[in-house]
XYZ file of C-alpha atoms in Angstrom:
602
model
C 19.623 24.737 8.983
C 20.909 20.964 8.522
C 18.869 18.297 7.421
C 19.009 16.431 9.914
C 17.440 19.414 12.279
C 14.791 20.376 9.808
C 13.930 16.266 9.268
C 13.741 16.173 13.209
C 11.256 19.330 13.190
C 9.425 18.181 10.263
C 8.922 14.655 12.242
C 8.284 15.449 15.180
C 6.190 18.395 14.660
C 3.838 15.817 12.567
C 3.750 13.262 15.421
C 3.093 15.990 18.046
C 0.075 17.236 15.978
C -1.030 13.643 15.137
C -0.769 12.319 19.019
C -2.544 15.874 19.907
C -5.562 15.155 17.890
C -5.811 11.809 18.732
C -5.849 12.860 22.512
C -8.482 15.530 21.621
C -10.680 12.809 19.327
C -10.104 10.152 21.961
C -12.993 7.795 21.891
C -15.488 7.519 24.843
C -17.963 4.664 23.127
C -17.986 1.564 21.267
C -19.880 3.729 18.517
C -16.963 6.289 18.422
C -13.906 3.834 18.591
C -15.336 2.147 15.621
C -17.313 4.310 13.051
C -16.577 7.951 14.780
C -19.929 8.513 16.071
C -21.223 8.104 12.501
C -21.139 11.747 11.671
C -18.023 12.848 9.858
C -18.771 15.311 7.297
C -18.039 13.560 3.680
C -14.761 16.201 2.195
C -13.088 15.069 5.759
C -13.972 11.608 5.218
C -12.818 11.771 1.920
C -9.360 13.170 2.368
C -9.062 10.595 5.512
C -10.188 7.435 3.181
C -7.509 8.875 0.931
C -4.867 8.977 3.742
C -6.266 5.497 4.739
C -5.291 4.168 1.441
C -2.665 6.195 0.016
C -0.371 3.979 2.041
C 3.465 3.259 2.018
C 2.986 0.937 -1.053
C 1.064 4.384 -3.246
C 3.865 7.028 -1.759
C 7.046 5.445 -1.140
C 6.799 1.622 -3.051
C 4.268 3.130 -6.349
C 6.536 5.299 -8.048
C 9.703 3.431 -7.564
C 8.169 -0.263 -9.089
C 7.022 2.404 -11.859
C 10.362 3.313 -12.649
C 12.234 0.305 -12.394
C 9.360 -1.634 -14.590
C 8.123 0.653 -16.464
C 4.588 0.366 -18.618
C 3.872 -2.857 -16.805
C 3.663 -0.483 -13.640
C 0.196 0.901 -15.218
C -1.073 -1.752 -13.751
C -0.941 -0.779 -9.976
C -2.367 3.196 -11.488
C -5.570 1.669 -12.943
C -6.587 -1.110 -10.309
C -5.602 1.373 -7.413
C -7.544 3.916 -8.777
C -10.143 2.118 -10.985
C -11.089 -0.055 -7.703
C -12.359 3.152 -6.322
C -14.970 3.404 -9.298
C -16.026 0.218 -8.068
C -16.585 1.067 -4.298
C -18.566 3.879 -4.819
C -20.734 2.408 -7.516
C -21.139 -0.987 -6.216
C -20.451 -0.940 -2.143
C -20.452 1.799 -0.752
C -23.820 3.419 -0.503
C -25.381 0.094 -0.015
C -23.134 -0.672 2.509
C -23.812 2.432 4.574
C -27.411 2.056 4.088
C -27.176 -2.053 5.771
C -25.696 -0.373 8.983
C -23.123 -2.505 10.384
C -19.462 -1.653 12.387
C -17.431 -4.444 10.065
C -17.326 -6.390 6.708
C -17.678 -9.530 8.918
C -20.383 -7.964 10.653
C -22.354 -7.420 7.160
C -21.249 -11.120 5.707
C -22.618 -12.560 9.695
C -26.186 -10.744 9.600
C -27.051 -11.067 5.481
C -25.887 -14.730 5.438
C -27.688 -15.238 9.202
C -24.788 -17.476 10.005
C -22.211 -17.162 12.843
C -19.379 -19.273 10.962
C -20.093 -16.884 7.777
C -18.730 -14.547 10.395
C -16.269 -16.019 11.226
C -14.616 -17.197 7.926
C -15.330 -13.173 7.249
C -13.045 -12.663 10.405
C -10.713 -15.096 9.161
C -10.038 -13.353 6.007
C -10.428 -9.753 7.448
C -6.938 -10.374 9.399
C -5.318 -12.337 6.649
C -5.676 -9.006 4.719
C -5.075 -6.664 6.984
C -1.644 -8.220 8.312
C -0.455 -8.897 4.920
C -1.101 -5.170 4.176
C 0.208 -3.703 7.359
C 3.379 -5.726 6.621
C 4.417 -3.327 4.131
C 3.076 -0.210 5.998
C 5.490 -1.268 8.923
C 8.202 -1.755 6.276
C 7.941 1.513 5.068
C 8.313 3.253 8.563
C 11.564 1.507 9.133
C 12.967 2.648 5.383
C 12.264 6.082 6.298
C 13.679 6.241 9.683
C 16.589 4.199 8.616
C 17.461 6.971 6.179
C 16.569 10.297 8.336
C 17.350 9.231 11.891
C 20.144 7.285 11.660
C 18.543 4.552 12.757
C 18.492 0.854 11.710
C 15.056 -0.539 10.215
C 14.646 -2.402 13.340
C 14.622 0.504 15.407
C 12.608 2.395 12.558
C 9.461 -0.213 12.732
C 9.664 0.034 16.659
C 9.529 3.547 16.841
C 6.780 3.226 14.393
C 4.530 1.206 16.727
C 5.113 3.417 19.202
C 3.622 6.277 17.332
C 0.762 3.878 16.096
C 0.171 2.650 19.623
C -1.294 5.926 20.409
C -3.263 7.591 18.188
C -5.084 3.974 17.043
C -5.116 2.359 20.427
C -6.618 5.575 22.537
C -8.098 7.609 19.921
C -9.953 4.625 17.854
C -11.725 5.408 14.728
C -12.778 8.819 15.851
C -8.973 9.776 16.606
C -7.371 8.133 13.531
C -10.467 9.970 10.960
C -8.996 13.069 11.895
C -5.651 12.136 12.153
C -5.865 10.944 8.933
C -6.776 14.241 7.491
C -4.196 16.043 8.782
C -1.794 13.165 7.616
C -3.528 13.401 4.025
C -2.647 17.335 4.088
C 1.143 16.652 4.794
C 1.434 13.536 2.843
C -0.184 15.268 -0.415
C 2.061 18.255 0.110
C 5.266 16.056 0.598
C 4.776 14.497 -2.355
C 3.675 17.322 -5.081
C 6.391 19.787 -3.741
C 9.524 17.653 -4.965
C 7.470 16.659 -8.020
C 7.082 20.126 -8.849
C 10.190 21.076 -8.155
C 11.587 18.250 -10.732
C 9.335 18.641 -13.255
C 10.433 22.710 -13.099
C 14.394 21.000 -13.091
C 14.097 18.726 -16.027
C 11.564 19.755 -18.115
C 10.412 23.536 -17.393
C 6.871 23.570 -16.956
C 5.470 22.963 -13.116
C 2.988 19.994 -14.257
C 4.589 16.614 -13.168
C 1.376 15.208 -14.958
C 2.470 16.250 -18.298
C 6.220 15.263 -17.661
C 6.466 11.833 -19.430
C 5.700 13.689 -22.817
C 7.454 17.124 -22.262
C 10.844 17.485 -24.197
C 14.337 18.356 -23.053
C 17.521 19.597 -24.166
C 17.860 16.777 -25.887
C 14.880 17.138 -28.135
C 13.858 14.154 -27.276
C 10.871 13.714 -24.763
C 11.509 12.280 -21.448
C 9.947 8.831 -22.248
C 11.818 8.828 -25.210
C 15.023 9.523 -23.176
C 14.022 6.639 -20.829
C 14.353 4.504 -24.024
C 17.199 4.947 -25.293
C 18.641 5.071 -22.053
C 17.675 1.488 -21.079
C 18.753 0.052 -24.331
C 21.913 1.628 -24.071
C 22.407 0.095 -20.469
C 21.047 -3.205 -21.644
C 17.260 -2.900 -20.110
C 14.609 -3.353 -21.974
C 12.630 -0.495 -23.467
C 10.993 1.922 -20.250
C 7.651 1.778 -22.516
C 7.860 -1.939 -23.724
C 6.773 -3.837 -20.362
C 8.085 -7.399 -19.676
C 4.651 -8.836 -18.092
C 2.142 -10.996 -20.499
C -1.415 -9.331 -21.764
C -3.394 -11.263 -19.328
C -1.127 -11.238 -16.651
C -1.292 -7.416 -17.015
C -5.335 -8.054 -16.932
C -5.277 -10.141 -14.185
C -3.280 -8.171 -12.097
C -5.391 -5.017 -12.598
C -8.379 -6.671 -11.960
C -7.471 -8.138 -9.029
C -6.018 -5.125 -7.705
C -9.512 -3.453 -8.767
C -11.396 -5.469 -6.827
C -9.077 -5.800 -3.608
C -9.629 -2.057 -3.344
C -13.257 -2.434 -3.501
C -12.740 -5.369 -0.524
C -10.394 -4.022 1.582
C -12.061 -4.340 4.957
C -9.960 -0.955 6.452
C -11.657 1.007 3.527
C -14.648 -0.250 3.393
C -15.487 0.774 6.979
C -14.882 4.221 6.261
C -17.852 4.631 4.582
C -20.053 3.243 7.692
C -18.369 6.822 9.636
C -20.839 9.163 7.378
C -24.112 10.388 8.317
C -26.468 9.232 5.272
C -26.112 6.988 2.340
C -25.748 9.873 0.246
C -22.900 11.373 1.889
C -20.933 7.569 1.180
C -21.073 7.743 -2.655
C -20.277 11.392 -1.989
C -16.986 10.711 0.370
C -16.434 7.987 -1.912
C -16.368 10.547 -5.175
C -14.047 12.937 -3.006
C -11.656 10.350 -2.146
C -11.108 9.295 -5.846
C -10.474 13.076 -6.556
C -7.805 13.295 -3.528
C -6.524 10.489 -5.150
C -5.829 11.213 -8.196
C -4.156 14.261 -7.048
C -1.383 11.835 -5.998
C -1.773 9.183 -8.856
C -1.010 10.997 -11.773
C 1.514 12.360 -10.627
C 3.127 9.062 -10.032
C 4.562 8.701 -13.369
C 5.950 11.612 -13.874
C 8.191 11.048 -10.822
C 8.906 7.250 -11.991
C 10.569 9.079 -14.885
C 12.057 11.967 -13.668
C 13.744 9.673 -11.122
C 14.983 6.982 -13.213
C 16.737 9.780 -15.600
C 18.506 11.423 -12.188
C 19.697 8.139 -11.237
C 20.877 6.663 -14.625
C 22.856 10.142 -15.214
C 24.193 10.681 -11.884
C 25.749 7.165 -11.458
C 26.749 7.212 -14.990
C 27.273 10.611 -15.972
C 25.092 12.880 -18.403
C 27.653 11.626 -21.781
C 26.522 8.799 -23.716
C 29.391 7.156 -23.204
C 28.392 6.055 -19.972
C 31.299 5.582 -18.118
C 30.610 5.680 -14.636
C 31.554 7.932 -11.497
C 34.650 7.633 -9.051
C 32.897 6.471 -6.426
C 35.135 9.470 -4.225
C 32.907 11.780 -6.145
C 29.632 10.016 -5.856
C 27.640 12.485 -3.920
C 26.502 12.261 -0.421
C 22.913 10.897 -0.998
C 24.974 7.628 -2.770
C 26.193 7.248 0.534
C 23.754 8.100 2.777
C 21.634 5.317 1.337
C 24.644 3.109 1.346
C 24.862 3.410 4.723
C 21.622 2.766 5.051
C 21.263 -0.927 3.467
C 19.160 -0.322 0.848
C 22.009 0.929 -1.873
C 24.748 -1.281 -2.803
C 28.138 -1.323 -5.004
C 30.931 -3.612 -5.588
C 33.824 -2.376 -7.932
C 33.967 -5.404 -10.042
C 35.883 -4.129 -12.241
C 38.652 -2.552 -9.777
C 38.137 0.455 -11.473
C 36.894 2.678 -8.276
C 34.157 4.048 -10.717
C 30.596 3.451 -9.775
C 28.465 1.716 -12.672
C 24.983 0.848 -13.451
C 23.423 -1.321 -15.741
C 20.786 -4.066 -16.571
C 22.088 -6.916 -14.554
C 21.976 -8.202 -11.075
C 24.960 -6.646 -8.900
C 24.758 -9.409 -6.487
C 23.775 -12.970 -7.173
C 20.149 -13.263 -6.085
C 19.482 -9.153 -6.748
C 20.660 -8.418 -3.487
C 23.451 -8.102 -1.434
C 24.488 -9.089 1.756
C 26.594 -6.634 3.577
C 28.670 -7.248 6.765
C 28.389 -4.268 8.964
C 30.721 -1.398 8.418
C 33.324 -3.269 6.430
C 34.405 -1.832 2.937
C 36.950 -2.295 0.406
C 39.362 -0.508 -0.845
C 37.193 2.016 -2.707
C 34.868 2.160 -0.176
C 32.151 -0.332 -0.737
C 30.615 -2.415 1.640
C 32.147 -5.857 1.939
C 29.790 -8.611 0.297
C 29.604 -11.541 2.651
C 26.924 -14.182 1.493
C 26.657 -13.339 -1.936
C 28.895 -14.078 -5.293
C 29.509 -10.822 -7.783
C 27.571 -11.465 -10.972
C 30.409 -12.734 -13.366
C 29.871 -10.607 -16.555
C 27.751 -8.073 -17.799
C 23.753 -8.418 -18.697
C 23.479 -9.009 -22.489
C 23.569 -5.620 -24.179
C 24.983 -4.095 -21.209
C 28.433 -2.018 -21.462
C 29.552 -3.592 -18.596
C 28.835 -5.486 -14.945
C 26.627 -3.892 -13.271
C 27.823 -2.809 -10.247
C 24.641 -1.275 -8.253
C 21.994 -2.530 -6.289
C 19.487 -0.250 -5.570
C 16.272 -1.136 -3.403
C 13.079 0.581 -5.205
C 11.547 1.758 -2.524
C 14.205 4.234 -1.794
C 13.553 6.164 -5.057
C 10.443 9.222 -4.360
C 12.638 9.089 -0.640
C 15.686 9.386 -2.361
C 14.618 11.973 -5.669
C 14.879 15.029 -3.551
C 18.841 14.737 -2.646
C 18.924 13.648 -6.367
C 17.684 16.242 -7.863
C 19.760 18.910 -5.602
C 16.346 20.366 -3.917
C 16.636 21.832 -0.742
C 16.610 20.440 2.686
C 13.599 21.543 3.635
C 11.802 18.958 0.735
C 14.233 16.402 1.631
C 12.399 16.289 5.462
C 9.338 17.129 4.361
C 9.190 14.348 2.032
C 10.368 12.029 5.313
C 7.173 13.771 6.752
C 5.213 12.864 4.706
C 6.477 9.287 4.159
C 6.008 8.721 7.510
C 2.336 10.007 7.183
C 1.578 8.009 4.692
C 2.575 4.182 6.343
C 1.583 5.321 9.710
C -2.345 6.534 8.305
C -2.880 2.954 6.932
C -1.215 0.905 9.616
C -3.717 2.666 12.234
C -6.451 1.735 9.825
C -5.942 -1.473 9.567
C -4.772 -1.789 12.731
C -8.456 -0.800 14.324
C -9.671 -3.320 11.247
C -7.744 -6.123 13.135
C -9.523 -5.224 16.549
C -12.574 -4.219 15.760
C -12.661 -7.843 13.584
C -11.260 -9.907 17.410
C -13.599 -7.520 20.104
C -16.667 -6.586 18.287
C -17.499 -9.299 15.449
C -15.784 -12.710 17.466
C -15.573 -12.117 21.213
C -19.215 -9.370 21.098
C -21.223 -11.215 18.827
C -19.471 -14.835 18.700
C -18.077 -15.211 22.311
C -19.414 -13.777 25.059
C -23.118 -11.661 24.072
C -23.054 -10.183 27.577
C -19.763 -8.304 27.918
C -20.181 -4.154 28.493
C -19.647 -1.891 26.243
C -16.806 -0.510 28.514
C -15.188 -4.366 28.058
C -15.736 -4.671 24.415
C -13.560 -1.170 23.813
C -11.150 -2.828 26.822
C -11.012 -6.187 24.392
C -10.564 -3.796 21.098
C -7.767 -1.554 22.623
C -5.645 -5.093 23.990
C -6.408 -6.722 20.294
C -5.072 -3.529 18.713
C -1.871 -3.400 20.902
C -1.355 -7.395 19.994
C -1.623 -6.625 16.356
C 1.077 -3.965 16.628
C 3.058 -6.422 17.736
C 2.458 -8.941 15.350
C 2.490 -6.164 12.773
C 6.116 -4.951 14.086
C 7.567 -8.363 13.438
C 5.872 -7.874 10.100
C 7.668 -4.937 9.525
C 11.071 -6.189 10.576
C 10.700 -9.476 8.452
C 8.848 -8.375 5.389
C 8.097 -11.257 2.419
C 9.264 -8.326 -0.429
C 8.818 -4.903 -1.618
C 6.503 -2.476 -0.202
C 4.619 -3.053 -2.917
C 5.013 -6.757 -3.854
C 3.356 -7.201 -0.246
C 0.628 -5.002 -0.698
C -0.396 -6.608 -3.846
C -0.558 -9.354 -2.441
C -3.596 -7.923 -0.089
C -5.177 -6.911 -2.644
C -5.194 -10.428 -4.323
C -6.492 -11.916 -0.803
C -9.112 -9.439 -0.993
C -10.626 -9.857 -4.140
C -10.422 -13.330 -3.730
C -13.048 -13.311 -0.564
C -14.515 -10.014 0.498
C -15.167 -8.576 -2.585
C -17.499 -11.648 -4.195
C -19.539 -12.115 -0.939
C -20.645 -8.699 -0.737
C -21.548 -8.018 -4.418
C -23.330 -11.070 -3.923
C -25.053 -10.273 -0.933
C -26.470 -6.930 -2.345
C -27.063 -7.907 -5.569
C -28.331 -11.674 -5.428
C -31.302 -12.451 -3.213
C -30.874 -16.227 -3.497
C -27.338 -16.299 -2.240
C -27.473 -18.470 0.603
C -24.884 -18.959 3.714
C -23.933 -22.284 2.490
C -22.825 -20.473 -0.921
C -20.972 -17.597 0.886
C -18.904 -19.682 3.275
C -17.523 -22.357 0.715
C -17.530 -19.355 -1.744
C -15.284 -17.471 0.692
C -12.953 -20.597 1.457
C -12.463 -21.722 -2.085
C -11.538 -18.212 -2.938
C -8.889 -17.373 0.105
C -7.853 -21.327 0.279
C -6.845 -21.053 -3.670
C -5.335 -17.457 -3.796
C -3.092 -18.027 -0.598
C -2.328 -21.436 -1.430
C -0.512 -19.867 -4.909
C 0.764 -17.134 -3.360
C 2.767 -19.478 -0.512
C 4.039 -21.953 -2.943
C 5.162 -18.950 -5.280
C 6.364 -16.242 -2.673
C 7.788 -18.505 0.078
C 8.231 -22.555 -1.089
C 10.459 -21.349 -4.714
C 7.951 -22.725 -7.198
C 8.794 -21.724 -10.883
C 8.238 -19.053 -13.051
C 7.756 -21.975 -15.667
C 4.677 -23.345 -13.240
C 2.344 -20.420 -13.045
C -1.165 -20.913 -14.370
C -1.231 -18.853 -17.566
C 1.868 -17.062 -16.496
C -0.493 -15.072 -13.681
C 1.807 -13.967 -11.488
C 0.453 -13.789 -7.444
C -0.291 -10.796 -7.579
C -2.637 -11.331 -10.654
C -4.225 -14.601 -9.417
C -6.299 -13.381 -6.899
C -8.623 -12.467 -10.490
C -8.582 -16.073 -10.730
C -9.371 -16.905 -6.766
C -12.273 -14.519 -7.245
C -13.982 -16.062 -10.311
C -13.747 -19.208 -8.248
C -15.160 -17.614 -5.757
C -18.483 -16.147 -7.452
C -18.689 -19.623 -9.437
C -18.477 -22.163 -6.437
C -20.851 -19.548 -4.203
C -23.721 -19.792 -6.845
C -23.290 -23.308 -8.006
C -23.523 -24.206 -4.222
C -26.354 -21.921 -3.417
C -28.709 -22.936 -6.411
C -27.545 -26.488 -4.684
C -28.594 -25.417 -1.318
C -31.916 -23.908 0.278
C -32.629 -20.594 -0.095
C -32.573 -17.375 2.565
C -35.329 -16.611 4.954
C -37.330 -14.526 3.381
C -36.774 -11.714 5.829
C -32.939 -11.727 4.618
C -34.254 -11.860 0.590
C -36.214 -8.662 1.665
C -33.204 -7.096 3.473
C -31.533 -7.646 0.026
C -33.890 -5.963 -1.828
C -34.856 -2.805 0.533
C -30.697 -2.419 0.530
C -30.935 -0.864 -2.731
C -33.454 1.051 -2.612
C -32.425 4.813 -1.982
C -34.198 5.734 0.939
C -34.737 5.206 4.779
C -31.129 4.086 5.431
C -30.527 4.294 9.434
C -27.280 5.215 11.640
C -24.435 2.632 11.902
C -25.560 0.471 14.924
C -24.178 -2.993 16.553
C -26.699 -5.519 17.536
């Protein structure tokens, strides 16, 4: 059977199943549209919180920025992982136990202040469209590739698919959605990976394949060395990125995943306290399942590209680019792999070095050269080779092609090939509906319920969440279609938002009595205002490498937006009066283990 067939099958069998159980899960009540009815059993929440977050950035971005950057892609394993630690130690029973739909819900009723609310509205959308940005991103890569369609057409088809499991089924529909998306994007991702690791190294453990040896003798990290020397790169295991950047950036990334608003509510969908720090342990094992597997891949990858463009010799020559095989040019075709023979040799060449100026071409439609390569319109061929390389580099390829585009690498058979595109697909679409329903759960439940209009039905709050969700694809689409970077560059940069005002205001609401209102909200506006502000004139407005604060790159300085933010909300609180008392004994009875209720609005 072609690939294209099985990838159709594999796709649309997925949607049909995913649309089906939304239809069956469809919510009927406020209650069941937002938290599920509050009674998902803990292993399903579990493997949904892991679909929820296991996004485009963890299976299609992760392992690609791994194996283009190497050790200084640890980062991303321990603060996506090690934030979990956090949630279910710090948040997430206590959370569960307080009751509410929303994050902004919690920050409104502990800090008995409707602007609190709204600043935790505010910052609940900021997050949750920077995030979905790369979601949507990663839906157009993959049906760029597989449908022969452009990225456009990818993110709109995308939307579609969103539209209906999100906008009709609500959180009831997307919690088991979710599950079945975790169960084909966990099996798209180990299959190949096992498959690899049996190709390259012998043994069926990806987890183990970084240290396993090959023909060579040498292990495959040690391959990965010498290999990027030779090509002019620096060392695989030697990391460009300073100590504390490093630092920063997990820790930032820790702590976004403990403020994520789309996670976070997942744990108000469980029947008991208990059963969140249970979920919560259950979603760090599902997981992990994924995560360390991730380098494994990163390497096995960056080997099958490096000795496929330039052949297996250490001489390094290159391949006629009439031999290149068909994934080269499948990928070509698709935008996100370029090559210009600047050396007129009609041999394909790769090597440290940007290919294009800027890092990235510009291609003009169909047009190609005389060897075959696309035509470069608005962008000059680097001049000369990288220093240490052998020659120009002649390649651009896009990282977040590489788990999409290991299977055709690697020779495995069709079948992998679309059900990796499955579970791609799975992956984006699971955390777009999340945050998605974040988004209008955030407009219809925390500003137009409880901020707007008290008296509207609960038949025209779910009216008021179902038209904010279908405005949010929209604005999520456009997202998608213009994206600020990588998958996940732009998912980082959530993170950073996050831990720069979510995660402070909650610690601080469980754990400190005396934090006031007055602390949370300038607390919360110091720590977004600061952490966006860096991120804009960094990202978007060409400040200078040269110019960042300690060398913290944006991704790392929400760390930075956060200390601000626990600093300026107890300076002003010890400043300011203190809570009603009723709120400093809401504080305390939060942790104590017992006598939690159900999730409930107002």
């Amino acid at each position: 059977m072609s690939l294209d067939l099985l990838t159709y099958l594999f796709i649309g069998g997925s949607f049909a199943l995913y649309i089906g159980i939304a239809i069956w899960a469809r919510a009927g009540s406020t209650k069941e549209f937002y938290v599920a009815g509050g009674g998902v059993p803990p292993i399903a929440n579990g493997m949904a919180t892991a679909a929820d977050w296991m996004s485009a950035a963890s299976f299609i971005s992760l392992a690609g920025l791994v194996s283009f950057i190497g050790r200084d892609g640890a980062a991303y394993l321990m603060g996506w992982t090690g934030g979990y630690v956090l949630l279910a130690m710090l948040l997430a029973p206590y959370l569960r136990k307080f009751g509410k739909f929303t994050v902004p819900d919690f920050v409104g009723d502990r800090y008995y202040s409707t602007f609190a609310r709204v600043v935790a509205v505010v910052c609940t959308i900021v997050i949750s469209f920077t995030y979905v940005a790369g979601q949507m991103r990663g839906v157009g890569i993959v049906f760029s590739r597989y449908l022969h369609v452009d990225i456009n057409t990818g993110v709109i088809v995308g939307m579609a698919i969103v539209f209906f499991y999100a906008v009709l089924g609500g959180m009831k529909g997307i919690t088991y959605t979710q599950v079945a998306q975790y169960c084909v994007l966990i099996l798209a991702f180990m299959v190949p990976a096992i498959f690899m690791s049996m190709q390259i190294t012998g043994h069926f453990l990806p987890q183990l394949g970084l240290g396993a040896t090959l023909d060579s003798g040498m292990s495959v990290l040690a391959t990965l060395d010498k290999l990027s020397v030779d090509l002019g790169f620096a060392e695989y295991t030697a990391g460009k990125k300073s100590t504390i950047d490093i630092f920063c950036l997990t820790a930032a990334l820790m702590a976004g995943t403990a403020g994520l608003p789309h996670v976070i509510v997942r744990f108000f969908t469980v029947p008991r306290v208990k059963d969140a720090r249970t979920s919560a342990g259950w979603a760090l094992i599902f997981i992990a399942i994924l995560y360390t597997t991730v380098p494994g891949v990163a390497g096995f990858g960056r080997v099958n590209l490096i000795q496929t463009i330039n052949g297996t010799d250490e001489a390094n020559v290159g391949t006629e680019y009439a031999k290149m095989p068909g994934w080269f040019k499948n990928w070509e075709n698709a935008g996100l792999l370029g090559w210009h023979d600047y050396n007129g040799d009609g041999k394909v060449q790769y090597s440290a070095g940007a290919a294009f100026e800027g890092g990235k071409p510009a291609f003009d439609g169909d047009a190609r050269g005389a060897y075959g390569e696309r035509a470069v319109t608005n962008a000059k061929v680097n001049p000369a080779p990288a220093p240490g390389a052998p020659f120009a580099n002649e390649v651009y390829v896009d990282r977040d092609i590489m788990v999409l585009a290991n299977p055709e690498i690697a020779q495995l058979p069709n079948w992998v090939i679309a059900l990796v595109a499955a579970g791609a697909v799975a992956a984006a679409l699971s955390t777009a509906a999340g945050l998605l329903l974040v988004i209008s759960t955030a407009i219809a439940h925390d500003l137009m319920k409880t901020c707007i209009n008290p008296d509207i039905t609960e038949k025209q709050e779910l009216m008021y969440a179902r038209i904010a969700a279908i405005v949010a694809i929209c604005i999520a689409g456009y997202f998608g279609i213009n994206p600020p970077g990588f998958v996940a560059q732009v998912v980082a940069l959530a993170f950073g938002l996050a831990s720069s005002s979510v995660f402070p205001v909650i610690v601080m609401g469980i754990f400190n009595s005396r934090m006031n209102k007055e602390g949370a909200i300038a607390g919360m506006i110091v720590g977004l205002g600061s952490t966006m502000a860096y991120m804009i004139y960094f990202t978007f407005m060409g400040g200078s490498k040269d110019d960042l604060f300690l060398g913290i790159s944006t991704g790392g300085f929400g760390f930075v937006g956060m200390i601000l933010n626990f600093i300026v909300a107890y300076v002003v609180s010890m400043m300011t009066p203190p809570p009603p008392a009723e709120i400093q004994e809401i504080v305390e009875n939060i942790r104590v283990p017992r006598g939690a209720g159900v999730a409930h609005a107002h």
